[in-house]
Coordinates of N, CA, C and O in Angstrom, one line a residue:
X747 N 119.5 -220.2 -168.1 CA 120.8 -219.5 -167.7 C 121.0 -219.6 -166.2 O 122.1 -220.0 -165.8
X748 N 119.9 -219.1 -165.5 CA 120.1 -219.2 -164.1 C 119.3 -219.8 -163.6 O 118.6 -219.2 -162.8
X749 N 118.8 -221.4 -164.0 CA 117.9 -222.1 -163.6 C 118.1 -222.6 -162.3 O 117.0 -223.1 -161.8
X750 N 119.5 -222.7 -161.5 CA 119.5 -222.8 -160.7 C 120.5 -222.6 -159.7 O 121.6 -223.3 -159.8
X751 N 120.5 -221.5 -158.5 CA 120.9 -220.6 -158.0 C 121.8 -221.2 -156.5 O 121.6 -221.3 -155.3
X752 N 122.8 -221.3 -157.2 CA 123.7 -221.7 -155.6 C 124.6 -220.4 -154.9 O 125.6 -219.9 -155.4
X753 N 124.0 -220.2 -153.7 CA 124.9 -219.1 -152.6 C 125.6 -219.1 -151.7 O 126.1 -218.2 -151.0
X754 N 125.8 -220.9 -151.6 CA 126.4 -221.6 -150.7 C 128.0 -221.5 -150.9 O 128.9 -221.8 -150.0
X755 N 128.2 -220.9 -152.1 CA 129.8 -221.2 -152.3 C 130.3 -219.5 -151.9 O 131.4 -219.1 -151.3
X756 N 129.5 -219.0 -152.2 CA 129.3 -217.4 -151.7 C 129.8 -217.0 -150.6 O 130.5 -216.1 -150.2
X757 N 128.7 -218.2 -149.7 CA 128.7 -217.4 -148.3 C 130.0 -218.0 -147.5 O 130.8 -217.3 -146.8
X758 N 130.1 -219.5 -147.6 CA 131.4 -220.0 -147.8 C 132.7 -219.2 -147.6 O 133.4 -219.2 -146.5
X759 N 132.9 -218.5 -149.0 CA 134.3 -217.5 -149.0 C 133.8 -216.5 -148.3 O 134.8 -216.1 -147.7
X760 N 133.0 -215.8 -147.9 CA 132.6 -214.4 -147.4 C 133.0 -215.0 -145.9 O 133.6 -214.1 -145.2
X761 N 132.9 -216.2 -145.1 CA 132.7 -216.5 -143.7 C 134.2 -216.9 -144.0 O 134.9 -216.7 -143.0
X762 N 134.8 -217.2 -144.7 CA 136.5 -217.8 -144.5 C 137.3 -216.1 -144.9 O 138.5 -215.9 -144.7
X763 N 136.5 -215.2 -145.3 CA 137.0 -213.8 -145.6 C 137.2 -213.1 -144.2 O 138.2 -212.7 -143.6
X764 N 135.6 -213.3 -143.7 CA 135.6 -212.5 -141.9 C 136.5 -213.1 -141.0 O 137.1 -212.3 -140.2
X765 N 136.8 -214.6 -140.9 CA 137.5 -215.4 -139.9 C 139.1 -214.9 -140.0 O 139.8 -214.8 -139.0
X766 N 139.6 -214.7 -141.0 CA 141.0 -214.2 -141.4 C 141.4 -213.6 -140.3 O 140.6 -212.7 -139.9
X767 N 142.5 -213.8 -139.7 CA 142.9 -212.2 -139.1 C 143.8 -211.0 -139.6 O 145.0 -210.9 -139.8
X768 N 142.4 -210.1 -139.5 CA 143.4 -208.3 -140.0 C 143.9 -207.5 -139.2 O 143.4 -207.3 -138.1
X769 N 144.8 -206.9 -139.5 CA 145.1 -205.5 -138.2 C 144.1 -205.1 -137.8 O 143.6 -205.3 -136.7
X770 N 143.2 -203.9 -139.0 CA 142.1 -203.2 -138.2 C 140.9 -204.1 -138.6 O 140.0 -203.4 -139.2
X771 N 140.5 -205.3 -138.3 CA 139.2 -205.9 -138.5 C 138.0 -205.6 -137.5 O 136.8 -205.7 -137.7
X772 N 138.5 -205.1 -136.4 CA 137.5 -204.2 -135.2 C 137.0 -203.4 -135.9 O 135.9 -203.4 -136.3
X773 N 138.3 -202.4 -136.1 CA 137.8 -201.2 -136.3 C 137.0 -200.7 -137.9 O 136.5 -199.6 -138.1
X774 N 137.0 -201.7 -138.9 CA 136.4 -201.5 -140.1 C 134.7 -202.3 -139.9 O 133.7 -202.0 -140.5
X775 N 134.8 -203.3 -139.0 CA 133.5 -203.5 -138.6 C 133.1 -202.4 -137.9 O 132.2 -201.8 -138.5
X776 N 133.4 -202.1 -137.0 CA 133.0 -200.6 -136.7 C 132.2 -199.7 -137.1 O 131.1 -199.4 -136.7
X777 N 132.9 -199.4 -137.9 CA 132.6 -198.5 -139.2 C 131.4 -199.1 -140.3 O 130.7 -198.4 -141.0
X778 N 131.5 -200.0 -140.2 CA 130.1 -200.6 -141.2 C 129.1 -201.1 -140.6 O 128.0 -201.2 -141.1
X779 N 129.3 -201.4 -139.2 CA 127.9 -201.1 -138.2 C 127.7 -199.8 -138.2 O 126.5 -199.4 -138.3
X780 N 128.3 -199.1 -138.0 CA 128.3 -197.0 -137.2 C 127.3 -196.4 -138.4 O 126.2 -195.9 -138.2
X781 N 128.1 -196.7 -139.8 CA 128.0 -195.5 -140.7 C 126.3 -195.8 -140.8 O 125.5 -195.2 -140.1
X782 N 126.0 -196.7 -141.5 CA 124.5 -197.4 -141.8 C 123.4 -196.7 -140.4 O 122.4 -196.0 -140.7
X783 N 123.8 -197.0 -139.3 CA 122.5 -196.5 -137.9 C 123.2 -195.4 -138.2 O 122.6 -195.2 -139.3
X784 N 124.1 -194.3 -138.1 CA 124.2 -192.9 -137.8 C 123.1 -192.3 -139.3 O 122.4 -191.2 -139.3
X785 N 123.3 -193.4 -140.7 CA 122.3 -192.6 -141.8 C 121.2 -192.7 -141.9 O 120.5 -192.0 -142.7
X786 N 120.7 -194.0 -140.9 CA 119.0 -193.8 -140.7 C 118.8 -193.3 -139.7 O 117.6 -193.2 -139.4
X787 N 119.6 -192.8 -138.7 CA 119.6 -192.1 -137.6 C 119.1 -190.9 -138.2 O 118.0 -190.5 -137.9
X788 N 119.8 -190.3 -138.7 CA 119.7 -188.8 -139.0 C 118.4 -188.9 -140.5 O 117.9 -187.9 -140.9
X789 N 118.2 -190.0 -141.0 CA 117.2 -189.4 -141.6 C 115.3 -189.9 -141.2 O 114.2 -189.5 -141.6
X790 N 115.7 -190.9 -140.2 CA 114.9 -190.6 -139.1 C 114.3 -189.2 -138.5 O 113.2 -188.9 -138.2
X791 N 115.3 -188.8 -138.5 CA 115.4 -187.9 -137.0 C 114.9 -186.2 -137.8 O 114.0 -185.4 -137.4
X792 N 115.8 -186.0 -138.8 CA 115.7 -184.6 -140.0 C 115.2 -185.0 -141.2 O 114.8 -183.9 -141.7
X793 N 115.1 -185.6 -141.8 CA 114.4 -185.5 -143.2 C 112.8 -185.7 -142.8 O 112.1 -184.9 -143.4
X794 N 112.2 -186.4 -142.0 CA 110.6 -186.6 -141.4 C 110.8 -186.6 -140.4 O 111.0 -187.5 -139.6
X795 N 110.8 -184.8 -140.2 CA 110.6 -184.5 -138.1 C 109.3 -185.1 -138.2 O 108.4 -185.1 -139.0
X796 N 109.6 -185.9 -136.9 CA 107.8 -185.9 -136.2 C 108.0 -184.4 -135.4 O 109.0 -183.8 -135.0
X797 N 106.6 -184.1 -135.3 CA 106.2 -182.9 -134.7 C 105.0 -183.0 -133.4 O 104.2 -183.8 -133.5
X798 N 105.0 -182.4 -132.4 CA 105.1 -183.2 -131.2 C 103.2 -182.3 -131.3 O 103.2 -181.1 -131.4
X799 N 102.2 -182.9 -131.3 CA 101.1 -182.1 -131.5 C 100.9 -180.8 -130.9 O 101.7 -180.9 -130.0
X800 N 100.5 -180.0 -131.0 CA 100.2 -178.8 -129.9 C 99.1 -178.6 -129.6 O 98.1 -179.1 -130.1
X801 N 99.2 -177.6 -128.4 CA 97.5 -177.5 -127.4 C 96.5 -176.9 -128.2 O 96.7 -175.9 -128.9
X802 N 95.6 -177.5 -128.1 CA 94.5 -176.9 -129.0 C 93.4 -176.7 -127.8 O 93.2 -177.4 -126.8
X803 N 92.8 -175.5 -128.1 CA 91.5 -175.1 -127.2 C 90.3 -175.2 -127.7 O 90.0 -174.1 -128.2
X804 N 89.4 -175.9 -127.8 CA 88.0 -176.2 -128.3 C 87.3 -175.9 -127.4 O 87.1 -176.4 -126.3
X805 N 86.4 -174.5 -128.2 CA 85.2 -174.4 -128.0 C 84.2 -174.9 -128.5 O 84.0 -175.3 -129.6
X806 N 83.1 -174.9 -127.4 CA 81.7 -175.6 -127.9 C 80.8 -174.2 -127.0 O 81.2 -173.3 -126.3
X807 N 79.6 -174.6 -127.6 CA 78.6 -174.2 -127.1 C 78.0 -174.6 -126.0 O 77.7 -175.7 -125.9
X808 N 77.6 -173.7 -124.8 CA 77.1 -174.4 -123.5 C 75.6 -174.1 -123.4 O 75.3 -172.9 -123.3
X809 N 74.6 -175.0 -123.5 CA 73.3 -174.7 -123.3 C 72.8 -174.5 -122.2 O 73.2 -175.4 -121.5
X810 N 71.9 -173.7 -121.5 CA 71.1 -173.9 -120.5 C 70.6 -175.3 -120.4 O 70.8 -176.0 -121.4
X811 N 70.1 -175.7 -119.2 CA 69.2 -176.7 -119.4 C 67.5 -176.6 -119.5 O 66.8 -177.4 -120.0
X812 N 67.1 -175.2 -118.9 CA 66.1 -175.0 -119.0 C 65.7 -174.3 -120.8 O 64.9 -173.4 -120.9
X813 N 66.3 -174.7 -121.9 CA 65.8 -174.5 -122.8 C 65.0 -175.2 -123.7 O 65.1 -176.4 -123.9
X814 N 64.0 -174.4 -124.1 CA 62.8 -175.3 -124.7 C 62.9 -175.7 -125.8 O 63.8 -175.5 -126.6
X815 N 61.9 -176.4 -125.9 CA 62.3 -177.4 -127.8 C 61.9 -176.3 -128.7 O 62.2 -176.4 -129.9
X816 N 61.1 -175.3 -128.4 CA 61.3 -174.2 -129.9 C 62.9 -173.5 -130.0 O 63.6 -173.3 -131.0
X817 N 63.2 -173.1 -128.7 CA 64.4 -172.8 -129.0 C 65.7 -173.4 -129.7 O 66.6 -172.9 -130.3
X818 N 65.3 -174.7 -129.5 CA 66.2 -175.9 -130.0 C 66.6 -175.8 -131.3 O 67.6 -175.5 -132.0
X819 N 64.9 -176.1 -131.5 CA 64.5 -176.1 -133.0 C 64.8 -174.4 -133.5 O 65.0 -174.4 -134.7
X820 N 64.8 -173.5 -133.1 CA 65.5 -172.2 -133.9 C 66.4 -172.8 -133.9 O 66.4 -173.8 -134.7
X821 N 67.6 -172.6 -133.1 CA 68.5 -172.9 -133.4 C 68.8 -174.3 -134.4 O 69.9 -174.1 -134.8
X822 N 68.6 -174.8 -134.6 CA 68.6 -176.0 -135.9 C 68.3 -175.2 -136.9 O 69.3 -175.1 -137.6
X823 N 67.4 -174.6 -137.2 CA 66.8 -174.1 -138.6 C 67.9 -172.8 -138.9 O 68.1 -172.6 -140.1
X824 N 68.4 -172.1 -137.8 CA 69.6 -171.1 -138.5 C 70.2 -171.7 -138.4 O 70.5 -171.7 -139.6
X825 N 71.0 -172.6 -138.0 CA 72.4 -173.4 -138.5 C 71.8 -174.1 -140.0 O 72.7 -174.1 -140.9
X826 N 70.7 -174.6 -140.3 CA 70.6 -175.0 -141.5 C 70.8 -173.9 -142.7 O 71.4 -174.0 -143.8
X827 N 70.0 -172.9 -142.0 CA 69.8 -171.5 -143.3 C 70.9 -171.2 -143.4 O 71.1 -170.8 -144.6
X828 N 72.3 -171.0 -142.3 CA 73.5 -170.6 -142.5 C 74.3 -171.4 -143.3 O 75.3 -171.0 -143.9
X829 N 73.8 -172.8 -143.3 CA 74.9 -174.0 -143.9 C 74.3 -173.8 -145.5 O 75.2 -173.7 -146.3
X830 N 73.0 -173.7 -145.9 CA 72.6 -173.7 -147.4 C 72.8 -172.7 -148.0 O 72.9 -172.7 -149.2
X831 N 73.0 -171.4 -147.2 CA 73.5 -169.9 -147.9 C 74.9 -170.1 -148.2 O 75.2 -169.7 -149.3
X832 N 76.2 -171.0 -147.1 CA 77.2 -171.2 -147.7 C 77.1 -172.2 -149.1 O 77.5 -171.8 -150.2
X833 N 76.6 -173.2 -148.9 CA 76.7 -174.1 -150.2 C 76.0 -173.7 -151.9 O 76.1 -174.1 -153.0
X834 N 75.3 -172.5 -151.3 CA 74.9 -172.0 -152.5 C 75.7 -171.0 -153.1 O 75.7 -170.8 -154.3
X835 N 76.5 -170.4 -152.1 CA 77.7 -169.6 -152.2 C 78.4 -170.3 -153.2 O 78.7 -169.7 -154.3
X836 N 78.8 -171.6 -152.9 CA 80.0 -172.7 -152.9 C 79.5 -172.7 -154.8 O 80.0 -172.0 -155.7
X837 N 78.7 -173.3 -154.8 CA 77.7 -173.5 -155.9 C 78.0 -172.9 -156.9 O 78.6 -173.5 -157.8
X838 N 77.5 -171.1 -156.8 CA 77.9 -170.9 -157.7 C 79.0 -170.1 -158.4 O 79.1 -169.4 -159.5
X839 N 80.0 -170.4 -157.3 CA 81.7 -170.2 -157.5 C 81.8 -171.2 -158.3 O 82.6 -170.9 -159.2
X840 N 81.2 -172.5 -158.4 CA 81.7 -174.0 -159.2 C 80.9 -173.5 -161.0 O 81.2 -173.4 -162.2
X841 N 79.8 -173.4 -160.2 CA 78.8 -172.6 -161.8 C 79.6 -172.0 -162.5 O 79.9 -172.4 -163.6
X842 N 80.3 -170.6 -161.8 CA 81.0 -169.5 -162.8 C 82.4 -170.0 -163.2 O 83.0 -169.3 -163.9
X843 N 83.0 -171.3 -162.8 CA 84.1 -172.2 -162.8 C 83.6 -173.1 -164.0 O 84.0 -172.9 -165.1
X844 N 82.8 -173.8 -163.9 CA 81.9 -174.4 -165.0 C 81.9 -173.9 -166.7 O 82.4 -174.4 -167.7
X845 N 81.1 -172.5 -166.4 CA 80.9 -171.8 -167.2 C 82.2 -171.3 -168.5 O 82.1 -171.1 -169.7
X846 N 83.3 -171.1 -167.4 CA 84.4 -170.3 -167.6 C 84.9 -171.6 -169.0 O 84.9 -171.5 -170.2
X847 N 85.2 -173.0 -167.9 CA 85.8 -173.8 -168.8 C 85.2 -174.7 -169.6 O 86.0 -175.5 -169.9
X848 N 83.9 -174.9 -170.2 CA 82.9 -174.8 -170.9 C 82.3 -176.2 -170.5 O 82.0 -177.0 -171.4
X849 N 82.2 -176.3 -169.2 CA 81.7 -177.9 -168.8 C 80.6 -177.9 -168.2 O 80.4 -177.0 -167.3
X850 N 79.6 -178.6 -168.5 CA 77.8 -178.9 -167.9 C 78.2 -178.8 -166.7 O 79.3 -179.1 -166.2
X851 N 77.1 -178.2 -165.9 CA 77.0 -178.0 -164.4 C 75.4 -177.9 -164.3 O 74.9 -176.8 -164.6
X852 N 75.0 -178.6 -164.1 CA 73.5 -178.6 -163.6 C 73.3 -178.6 -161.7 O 73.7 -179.4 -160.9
X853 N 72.6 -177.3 -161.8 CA 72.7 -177.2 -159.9 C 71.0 -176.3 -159.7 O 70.7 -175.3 -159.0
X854 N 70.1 -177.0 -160.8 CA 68.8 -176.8 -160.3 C 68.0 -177.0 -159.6 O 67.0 -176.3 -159.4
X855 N 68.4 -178.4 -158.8 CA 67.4 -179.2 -158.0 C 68.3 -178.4 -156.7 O 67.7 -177.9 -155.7
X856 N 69.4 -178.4 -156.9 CA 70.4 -177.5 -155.4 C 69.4 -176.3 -155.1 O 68.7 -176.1 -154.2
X857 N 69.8 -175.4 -156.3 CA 69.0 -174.1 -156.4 C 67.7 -174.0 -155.9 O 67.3 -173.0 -155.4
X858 N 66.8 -175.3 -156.1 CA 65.4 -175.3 -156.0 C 65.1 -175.4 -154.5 O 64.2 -174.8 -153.9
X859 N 66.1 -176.2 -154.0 CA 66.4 -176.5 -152.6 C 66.4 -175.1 -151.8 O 65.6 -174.8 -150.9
X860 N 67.3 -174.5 -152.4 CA 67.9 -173.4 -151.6 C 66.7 -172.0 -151.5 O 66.6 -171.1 -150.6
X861 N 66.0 -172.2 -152.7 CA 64.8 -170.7 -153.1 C 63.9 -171.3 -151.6 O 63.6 -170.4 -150.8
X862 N 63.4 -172.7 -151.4 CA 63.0 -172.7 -150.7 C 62.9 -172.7 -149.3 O 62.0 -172.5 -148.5
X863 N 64.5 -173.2 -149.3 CA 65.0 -172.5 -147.4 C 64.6 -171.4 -147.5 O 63.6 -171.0 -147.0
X864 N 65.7 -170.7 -148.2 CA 66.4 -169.4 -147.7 C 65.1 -168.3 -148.7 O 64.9 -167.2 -148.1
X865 N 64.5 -168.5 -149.8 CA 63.7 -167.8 -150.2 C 64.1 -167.0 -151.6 O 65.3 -166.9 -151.8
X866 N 63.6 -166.6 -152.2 CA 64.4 -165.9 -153.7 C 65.4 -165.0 -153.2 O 66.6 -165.2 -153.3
X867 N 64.8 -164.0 -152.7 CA 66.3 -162.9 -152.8 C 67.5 -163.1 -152.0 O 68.5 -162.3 -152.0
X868 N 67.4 -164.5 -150.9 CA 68.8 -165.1 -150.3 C 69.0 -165.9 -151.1 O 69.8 -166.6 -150.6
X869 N 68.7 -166.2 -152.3 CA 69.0 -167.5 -153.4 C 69.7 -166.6 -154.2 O 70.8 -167.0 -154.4
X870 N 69.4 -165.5 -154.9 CA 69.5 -165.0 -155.9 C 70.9 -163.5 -155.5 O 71.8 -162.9 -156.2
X871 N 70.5 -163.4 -154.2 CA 72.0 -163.3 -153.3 C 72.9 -164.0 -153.4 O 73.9 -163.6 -153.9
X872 N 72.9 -165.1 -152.9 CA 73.9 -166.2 -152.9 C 75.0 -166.5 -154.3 O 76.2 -166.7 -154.3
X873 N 73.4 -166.6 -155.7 CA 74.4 -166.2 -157.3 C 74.8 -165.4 -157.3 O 76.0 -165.8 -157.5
X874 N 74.8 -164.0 -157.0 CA 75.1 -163.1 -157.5 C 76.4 -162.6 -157.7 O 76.9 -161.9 -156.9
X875 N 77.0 -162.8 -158.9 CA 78.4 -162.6 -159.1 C 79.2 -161.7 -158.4 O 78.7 -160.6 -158.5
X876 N 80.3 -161.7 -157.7 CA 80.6 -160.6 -156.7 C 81.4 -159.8 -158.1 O 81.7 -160.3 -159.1
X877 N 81.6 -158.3 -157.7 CA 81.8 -157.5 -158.9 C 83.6 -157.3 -158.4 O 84.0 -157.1 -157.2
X878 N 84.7 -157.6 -159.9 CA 86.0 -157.4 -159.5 C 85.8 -156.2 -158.8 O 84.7 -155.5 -158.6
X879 N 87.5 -156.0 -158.3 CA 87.7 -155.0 -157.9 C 87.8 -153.9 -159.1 O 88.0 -154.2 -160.2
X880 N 87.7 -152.8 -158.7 CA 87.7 -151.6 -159.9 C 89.2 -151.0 -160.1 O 89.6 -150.3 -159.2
X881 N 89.9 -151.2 -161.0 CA 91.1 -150.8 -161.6 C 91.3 -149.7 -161.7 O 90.2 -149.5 -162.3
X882 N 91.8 -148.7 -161.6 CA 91.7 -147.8 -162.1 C 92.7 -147.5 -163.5 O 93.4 -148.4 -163.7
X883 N 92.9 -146.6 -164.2 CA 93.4 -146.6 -165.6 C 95.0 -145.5 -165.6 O 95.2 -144.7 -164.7
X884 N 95.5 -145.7 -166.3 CA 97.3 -144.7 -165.7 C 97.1 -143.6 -165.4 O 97.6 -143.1 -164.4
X885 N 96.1 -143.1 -166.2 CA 95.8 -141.5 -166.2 C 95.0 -141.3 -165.1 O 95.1 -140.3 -164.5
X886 N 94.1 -142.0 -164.8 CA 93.4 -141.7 -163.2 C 95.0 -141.3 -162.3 O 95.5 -140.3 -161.9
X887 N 95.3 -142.3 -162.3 CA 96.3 -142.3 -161.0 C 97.2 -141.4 -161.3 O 97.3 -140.5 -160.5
X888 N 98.1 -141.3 -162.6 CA 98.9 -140.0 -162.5 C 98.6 -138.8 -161.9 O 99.3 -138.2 -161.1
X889 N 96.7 -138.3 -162.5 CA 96.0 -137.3 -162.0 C 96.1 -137.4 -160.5 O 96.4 -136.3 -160.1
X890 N 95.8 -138.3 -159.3 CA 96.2 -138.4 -158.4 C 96.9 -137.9 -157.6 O 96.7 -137.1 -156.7
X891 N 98.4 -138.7 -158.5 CA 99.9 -138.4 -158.3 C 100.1 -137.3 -157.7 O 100.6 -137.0 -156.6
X892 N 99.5 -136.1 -159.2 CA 99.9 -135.0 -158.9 C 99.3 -134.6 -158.1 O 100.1 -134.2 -157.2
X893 N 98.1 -134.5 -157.6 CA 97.1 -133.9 -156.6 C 98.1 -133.8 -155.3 O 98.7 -132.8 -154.8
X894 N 98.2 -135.4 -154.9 CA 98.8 -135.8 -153.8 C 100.1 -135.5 -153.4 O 100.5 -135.3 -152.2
X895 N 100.8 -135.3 -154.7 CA 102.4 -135.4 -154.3 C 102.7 -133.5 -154.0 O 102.4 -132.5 -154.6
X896 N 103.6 -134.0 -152.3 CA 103.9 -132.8 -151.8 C 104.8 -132.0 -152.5 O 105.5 -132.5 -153.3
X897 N 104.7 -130.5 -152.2 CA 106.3 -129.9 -153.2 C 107.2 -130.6 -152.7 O 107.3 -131.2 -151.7
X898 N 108.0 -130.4 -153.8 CA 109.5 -130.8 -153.7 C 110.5 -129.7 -152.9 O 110.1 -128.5 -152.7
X899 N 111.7 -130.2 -152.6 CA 112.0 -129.5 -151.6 C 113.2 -129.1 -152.2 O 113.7 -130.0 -152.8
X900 N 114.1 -127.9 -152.2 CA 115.1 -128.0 -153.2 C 116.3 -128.8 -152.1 O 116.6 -128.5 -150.9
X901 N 117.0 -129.7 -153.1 CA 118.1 -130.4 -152.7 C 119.6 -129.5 -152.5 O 120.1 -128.9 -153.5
X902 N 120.0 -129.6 -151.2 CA 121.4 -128.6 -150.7 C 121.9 -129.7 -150.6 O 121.5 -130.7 -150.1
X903 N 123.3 -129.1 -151.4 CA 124.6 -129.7 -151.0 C 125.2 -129.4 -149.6 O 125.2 -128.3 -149.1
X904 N 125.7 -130.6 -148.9 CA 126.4 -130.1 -147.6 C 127.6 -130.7 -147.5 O 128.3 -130.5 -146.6

């Protein structure tokens, strides 16, 4: 059907169409260079602001230089105990997520890890389901209500 594609006759009339002369032929070329840059212009510019970075202040830590290699080494071993108390945290937020939606989660060998940094009762801290908040029920709070709520004041007309 379209085995074989001629544009030559195309471009032909389209170049004998531009050469013609029109009244407003400036001014409609104009307009079809303008409109096209003014709509990548503007969606350049407002639909994906760039955003110009802002100042950021980083802190670090400044060491003495006279500090010794045990001090070093503390400091390594609490940034470790601090980082495995988070991930065991992490852990078993995913466990009780696991649990919830009825999918295997094996985190023994993690756990075994962690009893041994941090020790059983920072391990067994770390599971420890945190308890919701406590609700209280209508009738607590009405009881409340009343306790709390000031007299009423009688309402005058003025």
């Amino acid at each position: 059907m379209m085995s074989t594609v001629d544009v030559t006759g195309g471009l032909s009339d389209f170049w004998d169409y531009i050469r013609q002369p029109r009244p407003h032929r400036w001014a409609v070329w104009g307009v079809a260079v303008a409109l096209p840059i003014f709509i990548f212009y503007g969606f350049s510019k407002y639909l994906i602001p760039h955003e110009e970075p802002k100042r950021q202040i980083i802190y670090f830590e400044n060491w003495t230089q006279d500090r010794s290699v045990e001090e070093i080494r503390a400091d390594w071993v609490a940034r470790a105990k601090a980082t495995t108390l988070h991930n065991a945290e992490k852990r078993a937020e995913y466990q009780r997520l696991a649990d919830m939606m009825g999918v295997e989660y094996d985190s023994a060998e993690a756990d075994q890890v962690t009893r041994e940094t941090l020790g059983d009762e920072a391990a067994l801290a770390a599971k420890k389901k945190p308890e919701p908040p406590k609700r209280s029920t209508i009738a607590e709070r009405a009881a409340r209500g009343a306790q709390a709520a000031p007299a009423a004041t009688p309402a005058t007309d003025r």
